[in-house]
Coordinates of C-alpha atoms in Angstrom, one line a residue:
X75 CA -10.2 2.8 46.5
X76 CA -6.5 4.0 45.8
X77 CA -5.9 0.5 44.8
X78 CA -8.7 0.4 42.2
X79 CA -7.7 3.5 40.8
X80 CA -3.8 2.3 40.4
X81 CA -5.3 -0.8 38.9
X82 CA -7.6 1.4 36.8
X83 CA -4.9 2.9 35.4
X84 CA -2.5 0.6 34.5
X85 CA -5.6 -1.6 33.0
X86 CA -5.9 2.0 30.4
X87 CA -2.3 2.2 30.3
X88 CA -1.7 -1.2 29.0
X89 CA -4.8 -0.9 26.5
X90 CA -3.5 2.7 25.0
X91 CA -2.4 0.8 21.4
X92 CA -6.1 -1.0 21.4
X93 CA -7.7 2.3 21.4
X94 CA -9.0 5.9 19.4
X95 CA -6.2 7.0 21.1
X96 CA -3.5 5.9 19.1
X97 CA -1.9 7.0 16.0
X98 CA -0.5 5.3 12.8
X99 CA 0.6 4.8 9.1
X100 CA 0.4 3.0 6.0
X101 CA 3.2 1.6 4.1
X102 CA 3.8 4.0 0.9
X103 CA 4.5 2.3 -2.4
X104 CA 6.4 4.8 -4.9
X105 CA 6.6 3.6 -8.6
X106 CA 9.6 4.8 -11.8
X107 CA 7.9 5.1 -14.8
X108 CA 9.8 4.5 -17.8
X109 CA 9.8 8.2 -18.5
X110 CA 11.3 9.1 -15.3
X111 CA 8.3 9.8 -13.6
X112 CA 7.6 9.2 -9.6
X113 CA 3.7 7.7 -8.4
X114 CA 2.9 6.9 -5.1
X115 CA 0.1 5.2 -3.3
X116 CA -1.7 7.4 -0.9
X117 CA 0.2 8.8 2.2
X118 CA -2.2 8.0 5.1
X119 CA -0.7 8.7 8.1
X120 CA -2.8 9.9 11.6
X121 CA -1.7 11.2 15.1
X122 CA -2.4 10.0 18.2
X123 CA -5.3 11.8 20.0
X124 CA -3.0 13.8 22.3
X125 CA -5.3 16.0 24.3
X126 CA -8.2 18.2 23.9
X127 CA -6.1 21.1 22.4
X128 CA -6.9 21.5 18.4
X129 CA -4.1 21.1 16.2
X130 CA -5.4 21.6 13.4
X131 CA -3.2 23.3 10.9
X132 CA 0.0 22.0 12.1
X133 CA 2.8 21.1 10.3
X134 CA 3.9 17.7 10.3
X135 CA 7.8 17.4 8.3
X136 CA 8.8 14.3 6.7
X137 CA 12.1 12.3 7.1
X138 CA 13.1 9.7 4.9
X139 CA 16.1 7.3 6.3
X140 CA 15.9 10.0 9.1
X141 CA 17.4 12.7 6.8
X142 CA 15.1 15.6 6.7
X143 CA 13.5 15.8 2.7
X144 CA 12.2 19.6 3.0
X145 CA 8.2 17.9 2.2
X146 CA 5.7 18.3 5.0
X147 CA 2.2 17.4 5.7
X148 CA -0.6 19.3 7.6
X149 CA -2.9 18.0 10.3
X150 CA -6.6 18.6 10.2
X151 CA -9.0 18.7 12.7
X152 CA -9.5 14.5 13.0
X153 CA -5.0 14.3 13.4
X154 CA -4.9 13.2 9.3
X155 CA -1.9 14.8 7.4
X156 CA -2.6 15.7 4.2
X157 CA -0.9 17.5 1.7
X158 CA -1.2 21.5 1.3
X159 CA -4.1 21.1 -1.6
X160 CA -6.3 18.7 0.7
X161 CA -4.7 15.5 -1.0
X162 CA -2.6 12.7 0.3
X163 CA -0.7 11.4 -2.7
X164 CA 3.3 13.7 -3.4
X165 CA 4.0 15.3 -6.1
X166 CA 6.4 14.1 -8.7
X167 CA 8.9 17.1 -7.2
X168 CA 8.2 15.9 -4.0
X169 CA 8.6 12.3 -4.7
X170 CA 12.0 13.1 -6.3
X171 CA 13.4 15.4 -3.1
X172 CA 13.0 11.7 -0.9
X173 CA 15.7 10.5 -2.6
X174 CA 14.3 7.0 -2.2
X175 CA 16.4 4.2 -2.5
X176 CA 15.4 0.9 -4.4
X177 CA 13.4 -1.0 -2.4
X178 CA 12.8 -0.6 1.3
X179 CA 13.2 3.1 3.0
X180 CA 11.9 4.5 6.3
X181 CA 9.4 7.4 6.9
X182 CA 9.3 9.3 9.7
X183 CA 6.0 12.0 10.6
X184 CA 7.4 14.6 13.1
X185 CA 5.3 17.4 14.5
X186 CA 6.6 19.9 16.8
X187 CA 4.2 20.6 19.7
X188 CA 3.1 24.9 18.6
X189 CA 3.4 25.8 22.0
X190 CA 6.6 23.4 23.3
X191 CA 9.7 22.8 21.0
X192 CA 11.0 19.9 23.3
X193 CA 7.6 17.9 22.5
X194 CA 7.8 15.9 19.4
X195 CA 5.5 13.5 18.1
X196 CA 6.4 11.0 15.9
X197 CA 4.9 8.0 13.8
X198 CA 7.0 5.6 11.4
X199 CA 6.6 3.6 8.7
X200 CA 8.0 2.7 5.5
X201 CA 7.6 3.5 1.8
X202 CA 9.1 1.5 -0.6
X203 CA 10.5 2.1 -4.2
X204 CA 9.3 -0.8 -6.7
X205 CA 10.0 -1.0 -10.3
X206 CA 7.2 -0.8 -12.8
X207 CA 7.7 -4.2 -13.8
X208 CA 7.6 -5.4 -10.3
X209 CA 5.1 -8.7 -9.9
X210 CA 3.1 -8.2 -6.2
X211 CA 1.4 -11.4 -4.0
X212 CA -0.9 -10.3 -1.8
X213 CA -1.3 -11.6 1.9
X214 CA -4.0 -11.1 4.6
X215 CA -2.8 -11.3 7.7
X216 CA -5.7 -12.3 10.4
X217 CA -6.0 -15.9 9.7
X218 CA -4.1 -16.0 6.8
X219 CA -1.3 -16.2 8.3
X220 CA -2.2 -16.7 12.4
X221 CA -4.4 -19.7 12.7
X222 CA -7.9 -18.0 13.2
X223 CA -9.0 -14.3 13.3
X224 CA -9.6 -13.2 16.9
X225 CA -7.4 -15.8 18.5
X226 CA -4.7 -15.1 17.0
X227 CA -4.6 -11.1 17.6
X228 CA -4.8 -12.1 20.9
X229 CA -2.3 -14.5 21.3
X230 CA 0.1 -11.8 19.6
X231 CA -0.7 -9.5 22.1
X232 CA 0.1 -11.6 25.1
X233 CA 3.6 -12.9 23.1
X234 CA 2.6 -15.8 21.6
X235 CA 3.1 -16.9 17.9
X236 CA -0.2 -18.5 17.0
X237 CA 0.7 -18.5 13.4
X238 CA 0.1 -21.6 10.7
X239 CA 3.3 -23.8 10.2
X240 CA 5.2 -23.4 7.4
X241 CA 4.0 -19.7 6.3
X242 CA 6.9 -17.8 6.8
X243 CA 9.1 -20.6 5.1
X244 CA 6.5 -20.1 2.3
X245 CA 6.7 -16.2 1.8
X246 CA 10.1 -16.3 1.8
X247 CA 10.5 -18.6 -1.3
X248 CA 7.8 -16.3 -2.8
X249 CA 10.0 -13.6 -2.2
X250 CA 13.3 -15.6 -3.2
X251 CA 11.2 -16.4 -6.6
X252 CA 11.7 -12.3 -7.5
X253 CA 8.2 -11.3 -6.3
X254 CA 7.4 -8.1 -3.6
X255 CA 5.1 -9.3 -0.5
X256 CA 1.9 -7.0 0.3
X257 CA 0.5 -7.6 3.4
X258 CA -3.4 -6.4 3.3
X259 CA -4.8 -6.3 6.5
X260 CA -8.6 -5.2 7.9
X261 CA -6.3 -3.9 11.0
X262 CA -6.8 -0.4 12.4
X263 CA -4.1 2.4 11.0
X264 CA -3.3 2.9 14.6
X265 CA -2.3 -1.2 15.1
X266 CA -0.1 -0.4 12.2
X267 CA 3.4 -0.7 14.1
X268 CA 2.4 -3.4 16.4
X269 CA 1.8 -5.4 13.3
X270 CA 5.0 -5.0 11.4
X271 CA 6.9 -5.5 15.0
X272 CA 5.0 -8.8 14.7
X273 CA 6.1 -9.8 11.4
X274 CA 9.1 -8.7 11.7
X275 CA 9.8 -11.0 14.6
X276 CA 7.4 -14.1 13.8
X277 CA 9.0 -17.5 12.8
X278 CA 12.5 -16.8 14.7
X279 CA 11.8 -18.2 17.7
X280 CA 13.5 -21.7 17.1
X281 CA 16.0 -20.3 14.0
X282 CA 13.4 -20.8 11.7
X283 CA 12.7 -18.1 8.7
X284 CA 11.5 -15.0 9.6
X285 CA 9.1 -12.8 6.6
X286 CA 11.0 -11.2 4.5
X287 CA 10.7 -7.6 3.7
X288 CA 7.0 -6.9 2.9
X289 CA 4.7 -3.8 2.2
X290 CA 2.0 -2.9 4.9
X291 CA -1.4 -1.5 4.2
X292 CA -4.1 -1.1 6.5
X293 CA -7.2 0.5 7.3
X294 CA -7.7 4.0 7.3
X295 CA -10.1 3.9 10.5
X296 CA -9.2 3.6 13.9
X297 CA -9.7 0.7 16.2
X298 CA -13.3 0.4 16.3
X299 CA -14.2 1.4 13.1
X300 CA -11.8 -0.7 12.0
X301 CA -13.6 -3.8 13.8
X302 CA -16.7 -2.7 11.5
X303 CA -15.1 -3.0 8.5
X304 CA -13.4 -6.1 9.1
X305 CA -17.0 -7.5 9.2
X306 CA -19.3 -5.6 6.9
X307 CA -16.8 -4.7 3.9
X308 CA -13.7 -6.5 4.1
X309 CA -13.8 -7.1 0.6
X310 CA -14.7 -3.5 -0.4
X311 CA -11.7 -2.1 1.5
X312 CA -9.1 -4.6 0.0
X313 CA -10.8 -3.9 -3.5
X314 CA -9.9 -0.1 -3.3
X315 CA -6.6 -0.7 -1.8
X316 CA -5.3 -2.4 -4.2
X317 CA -7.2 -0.7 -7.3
X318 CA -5.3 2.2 -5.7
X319 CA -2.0 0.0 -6.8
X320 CA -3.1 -0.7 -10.1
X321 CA -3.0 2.9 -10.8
X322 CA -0.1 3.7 -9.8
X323 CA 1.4 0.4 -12.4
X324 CA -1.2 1.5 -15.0
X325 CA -1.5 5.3 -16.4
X326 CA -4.3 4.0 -18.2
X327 CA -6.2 3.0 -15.3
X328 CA -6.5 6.9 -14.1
X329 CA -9.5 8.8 -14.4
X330 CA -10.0 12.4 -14.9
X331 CA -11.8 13.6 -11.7
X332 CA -12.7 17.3 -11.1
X333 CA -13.2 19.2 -7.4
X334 CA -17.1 18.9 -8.1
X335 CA -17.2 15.1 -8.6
X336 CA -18.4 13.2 -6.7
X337 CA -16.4 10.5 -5.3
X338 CA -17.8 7.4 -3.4
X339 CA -15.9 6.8 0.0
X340 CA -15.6 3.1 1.5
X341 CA -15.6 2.4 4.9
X342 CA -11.9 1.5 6.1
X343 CA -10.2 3.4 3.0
X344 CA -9.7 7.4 2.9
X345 CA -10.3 7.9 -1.0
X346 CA -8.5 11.1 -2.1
X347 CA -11.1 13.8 -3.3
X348 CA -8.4 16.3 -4.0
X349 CA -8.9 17.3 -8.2
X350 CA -6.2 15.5 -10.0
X351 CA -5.4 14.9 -13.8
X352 CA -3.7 11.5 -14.5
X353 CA -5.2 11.0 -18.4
X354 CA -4.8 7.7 -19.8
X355 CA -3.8 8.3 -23.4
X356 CA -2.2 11.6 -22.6
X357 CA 0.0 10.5 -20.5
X358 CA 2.9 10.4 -22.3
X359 CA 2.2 13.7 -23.4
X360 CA 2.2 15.0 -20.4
X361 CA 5.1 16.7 -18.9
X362 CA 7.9 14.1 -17.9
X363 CA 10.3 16.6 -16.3
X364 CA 12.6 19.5 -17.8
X365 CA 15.1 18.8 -20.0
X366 CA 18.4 20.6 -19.2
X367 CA 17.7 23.4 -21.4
X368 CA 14.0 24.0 -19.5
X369 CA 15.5 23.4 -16.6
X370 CA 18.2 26.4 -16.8
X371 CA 15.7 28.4 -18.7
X372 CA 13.4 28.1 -15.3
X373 CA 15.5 28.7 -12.7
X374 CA 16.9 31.7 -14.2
X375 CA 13.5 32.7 -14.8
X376 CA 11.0 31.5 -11.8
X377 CA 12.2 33.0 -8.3
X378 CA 8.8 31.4 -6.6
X379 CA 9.9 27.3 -7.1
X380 CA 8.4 25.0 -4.5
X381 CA 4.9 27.8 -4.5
X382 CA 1.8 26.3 -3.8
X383 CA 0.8 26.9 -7.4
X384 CA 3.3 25.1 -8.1
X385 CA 2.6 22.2 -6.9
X386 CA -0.4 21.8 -8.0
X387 CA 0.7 22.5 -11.4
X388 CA 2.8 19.6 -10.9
X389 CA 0.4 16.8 -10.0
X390 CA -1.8 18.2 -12.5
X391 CA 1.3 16.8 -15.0
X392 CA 2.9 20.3 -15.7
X393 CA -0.4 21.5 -17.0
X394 CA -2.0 25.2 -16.3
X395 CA -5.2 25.1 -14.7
X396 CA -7.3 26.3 -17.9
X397 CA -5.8 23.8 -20.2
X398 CA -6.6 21.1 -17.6
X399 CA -9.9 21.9 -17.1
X400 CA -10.9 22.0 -20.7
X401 CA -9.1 18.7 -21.1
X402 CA -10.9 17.5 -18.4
X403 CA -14.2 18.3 -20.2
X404 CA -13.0 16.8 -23.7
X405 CA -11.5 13.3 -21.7
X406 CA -13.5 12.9 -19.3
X407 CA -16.7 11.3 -21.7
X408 CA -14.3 9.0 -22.9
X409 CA -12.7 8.1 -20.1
X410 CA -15.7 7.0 -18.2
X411 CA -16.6 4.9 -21.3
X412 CA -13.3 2.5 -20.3
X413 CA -13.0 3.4 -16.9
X414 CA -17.1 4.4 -15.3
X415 CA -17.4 5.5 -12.0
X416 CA -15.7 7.6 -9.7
X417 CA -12.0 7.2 -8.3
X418 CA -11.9 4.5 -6.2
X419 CA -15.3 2.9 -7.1
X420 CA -15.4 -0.8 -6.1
X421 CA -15.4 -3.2 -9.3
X422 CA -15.4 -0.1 -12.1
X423 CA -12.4 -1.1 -14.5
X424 CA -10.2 -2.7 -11.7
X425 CA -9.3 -5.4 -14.4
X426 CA -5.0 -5.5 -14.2
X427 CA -4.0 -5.4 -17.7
X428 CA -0.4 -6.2 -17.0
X429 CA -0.8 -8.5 -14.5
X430 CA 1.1 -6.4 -11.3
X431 CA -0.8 -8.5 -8.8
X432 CA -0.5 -12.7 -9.4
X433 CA -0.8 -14.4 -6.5
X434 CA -3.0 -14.1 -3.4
X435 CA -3.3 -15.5 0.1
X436 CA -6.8 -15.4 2.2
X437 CA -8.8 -17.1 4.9
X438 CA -12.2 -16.1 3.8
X439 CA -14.3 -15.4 0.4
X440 CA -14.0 -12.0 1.2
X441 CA -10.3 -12.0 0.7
X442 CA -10.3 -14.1 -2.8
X443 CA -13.1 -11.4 -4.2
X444 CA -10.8 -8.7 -3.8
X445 CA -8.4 -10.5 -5.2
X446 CA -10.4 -11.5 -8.1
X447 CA -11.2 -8.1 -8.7
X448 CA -8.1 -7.0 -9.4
X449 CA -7.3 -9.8 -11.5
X450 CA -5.6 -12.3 -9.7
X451 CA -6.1 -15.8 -11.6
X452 CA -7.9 -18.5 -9.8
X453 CA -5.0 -21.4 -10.0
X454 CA -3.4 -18.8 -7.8
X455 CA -5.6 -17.7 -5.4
X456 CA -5.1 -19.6 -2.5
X457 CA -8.0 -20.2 0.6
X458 CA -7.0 -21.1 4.1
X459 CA -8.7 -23.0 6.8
X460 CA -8.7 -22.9 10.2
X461 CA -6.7 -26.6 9.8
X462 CA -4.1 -24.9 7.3
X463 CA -5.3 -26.7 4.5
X464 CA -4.8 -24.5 1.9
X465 CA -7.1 -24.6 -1.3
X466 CA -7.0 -23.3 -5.2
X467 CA -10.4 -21.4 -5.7
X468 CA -9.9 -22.5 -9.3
X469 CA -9.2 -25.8 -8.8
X470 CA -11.5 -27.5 -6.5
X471 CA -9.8 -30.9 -6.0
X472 CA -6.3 -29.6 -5.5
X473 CA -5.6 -29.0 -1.9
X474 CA -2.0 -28.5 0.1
X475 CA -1.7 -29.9 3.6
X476 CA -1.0 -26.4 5.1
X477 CA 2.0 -24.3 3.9
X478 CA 4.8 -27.2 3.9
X479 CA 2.7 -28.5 1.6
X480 CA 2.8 -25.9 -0.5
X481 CA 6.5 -25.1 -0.7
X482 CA 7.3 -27.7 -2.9
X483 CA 5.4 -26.6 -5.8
X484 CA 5.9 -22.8 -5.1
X485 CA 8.9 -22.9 -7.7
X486 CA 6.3 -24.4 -10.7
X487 CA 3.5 -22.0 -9.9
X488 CA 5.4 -18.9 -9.4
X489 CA 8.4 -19.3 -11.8
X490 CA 11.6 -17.6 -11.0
X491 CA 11.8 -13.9 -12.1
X492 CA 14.8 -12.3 -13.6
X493 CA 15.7 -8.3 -12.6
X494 CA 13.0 -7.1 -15.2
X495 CA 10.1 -8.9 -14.2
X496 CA 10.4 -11.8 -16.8
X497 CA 9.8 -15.4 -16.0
X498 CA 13.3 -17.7 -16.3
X499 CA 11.5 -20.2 -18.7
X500 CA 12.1 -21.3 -21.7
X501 CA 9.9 -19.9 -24.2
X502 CA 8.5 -23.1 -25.8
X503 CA 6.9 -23.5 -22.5
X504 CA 8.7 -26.8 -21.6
X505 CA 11.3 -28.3 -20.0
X506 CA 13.1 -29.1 -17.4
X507 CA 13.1 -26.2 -14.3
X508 CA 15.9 -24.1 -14.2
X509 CA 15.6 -24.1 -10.6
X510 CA 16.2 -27.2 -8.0
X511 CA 12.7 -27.7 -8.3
X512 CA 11.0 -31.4 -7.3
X513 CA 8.3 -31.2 -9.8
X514 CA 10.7 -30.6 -12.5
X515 CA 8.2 -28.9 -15.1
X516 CA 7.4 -25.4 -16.0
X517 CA 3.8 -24.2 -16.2
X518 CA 2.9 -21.3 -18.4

């Protein structure tokens, strides 16, 4: 019997990260707009079920490059941190107190047991500073990159890289081509870590490439939620996900949405119902930060910065709460004419006008719907087998023999960009590659 129980135990021990028991967190993408302005994607980030003891209310601080940024979260009652107003995107004033560098930074979510000071909790991730003129390709990761689905989870798990040849080799020259790599996985929020320690390490085992540095989003569910979604609306999720994105690339993909709205929620992705004001053709009208003057003028005059009210002003754009609610009412008519539906509704203007997202890597039809959706062409939406033959959904007949097939022509269908997002062609749309490229031609 005390054998069985040891055994027991070390059987739960060793399954702790399969479990509701674990805790987790998205990848944070956080966008410059031309007028100075700081967006980010959503902050989802979740506890581990610790014990029975209710935490709700708890304050989880925020470190960024491990240097405390003064910007904290609160739990409530399912572990989620959210921000003081219920919602779980930063403020422009919060955004700006990271002190983010270009590129790649590190998150930390520390809460301080209430009742023990020497008990900290943590959960890491990373939130990453693009450029608005940034160019994204999008890559599932479940047989997209491993060689099936379940198998290859499981191989991962006992140490094993069950992974298609070539694909590391392949992301890498996408990357080396100027473009930022967003992984998009049906995984549970609380495999999150797991999974970047496995990309992180994949492909190194024999000097080969390893990924280079990527974005992470996953589910907002836990492990067996997560297992539902994955099945029943894969395609939903990664729709949302990335419309979430395209907002952040495009002010006039927001939508004006009110606290009595009601938004739709999709199963795997934690919409935020908080009210915001992000108007499309007012945005540049709305406040962009102080100039020096204002900003003198306010902080001889304001002794109550960083209040709650203030904070909401700011997400609101700098607007007071009656002039945003009767702009609300004017706007919102209109802006349901070119954008219907509430936030996060599936299909509901997720067109990309600027083309943020333009290449995309999947294993099933689920994964190149999504990726149609947001507006991902067909010549480079790419489906994978279970052999690794990789095919063009827009072009039938064309067909690589697996990644290292691919490589060669990753140069001519995802040209070189320079530091401002701009393909290194020449403009007549001809000629010879300015890259060491086999197929010597450009494509427009």
């Amino acid at each position: 019997k005390r054998v069985a129980q040891s055994a027991g135990s070390a059987l739960w021990a060793g399954t702790t990260g399969l479990t509701d028991t674990g805790g987790g967190a998205t990848d944070v993408i956080v966008v410059r707009h031309s007028n100075g302005r700081l967006v980010s994607t959503s902050f989802h980030a979740q506890l581990p079920k610790l014990s029975k003891q209710d935490f709700m209310g708890t304050r989880v601080s925020l470190f960024v490059n491990n240097i405390p940024t003064g910007v904290s979260m609160v739990l409530d009652r399912e572990l989620i941190c959210c921000f003081d107003d219920g919602s779980y995107r930063a403020s422009h004033s919060d955004l700006e107190s990271m002190r983010l560098r270009p590129g790649k930074n590190t998150i930390r979510y520390e809460m301080i047991h209430p009742c023990n000071n020497d008990r900290r909790y943590t959960i890491r991730a990373n939130i990453h500073l693009w450029n608005i003129w940034d160019k994204i390709t999008v890559v599932d990761i479940d047989g997209t990159v491993t060689k099936t689905d379940v198998a290859g989870f499981g191989a991962e798990k006992l140490g094993y890289e069950y992974i298609h040849s070539g694909v590391c080799e392949a992301v890498s020259e996408i990357s080396r081509q100027g473009y930022r790599i967003l992984f998009l996985t049906s995984r549970a929020i609380t495999l999150a870590q797991s999974t970047r320690e496995f990309l992180c390490t994949i492909g190194q085992s024999n000097g080969g490439t390893g990924m280079p540095e990527f974005c992470l989003i996953t589910t907002t569910e836990r492990f067996l939620p997560s297992l539902v979604v994955g099945v029943r609306s894969a395609d939903k999720f990664k729709t949302v996900a990335l419309q979430e994105i395209l907002r952040i690339f495009n002010p006039e993909m927001q939508n004006y949405k009110r606290a009595d709205d009601v938004v739709e929620q999709i199963p795997g992705w934690r919409v935020d119902t908080a009210p915001v004001l992000v108007g499309a053709d007012k945005w540049d009208k709305l406040w962009h930060g102080p100039s020096e003057t204002e900003d003198d003028e306010a902080s001889n005059a304001s002794t109550h910065a960083g209040s709650d009210s203030d904070k909401d002003k700011d997400r609101l754009g700098g607007l007071d709460s009656e002039d945003s609610e009767g702009m609300q009412r004017v706007l919102l008519k209109r802006e349901s004419e070119s954008f219907s539906g509430s936030s996060g509704a599936v299909g509901s203007g997720s067109k990309d006008p600027s083309g943020v997202f333009v290449c995309g890597f999947g294993n099933r039809l689920t994964d190149t719907a999504a990726y149609n959706a947001v507006g991902i062409p067909p010549e480079r939406n790419f489906l994978i087998d279970q052999s690794s033959q990789i095919r063009m959904t827009g072009v039938y007949n064309q067909v690589f023999d697996g990644y290292t097939g691919l490589l060669p022509h990753i140069r001519r269908l995802l040209p070189a960009l320079n530091s401002r997002g701009e393909p290194l062609y020449r403009k007549k749309g001809r000629g010879t590659c300015p890259l060491d490229c086999d197929c010597d031609e450009v494509v427009l």
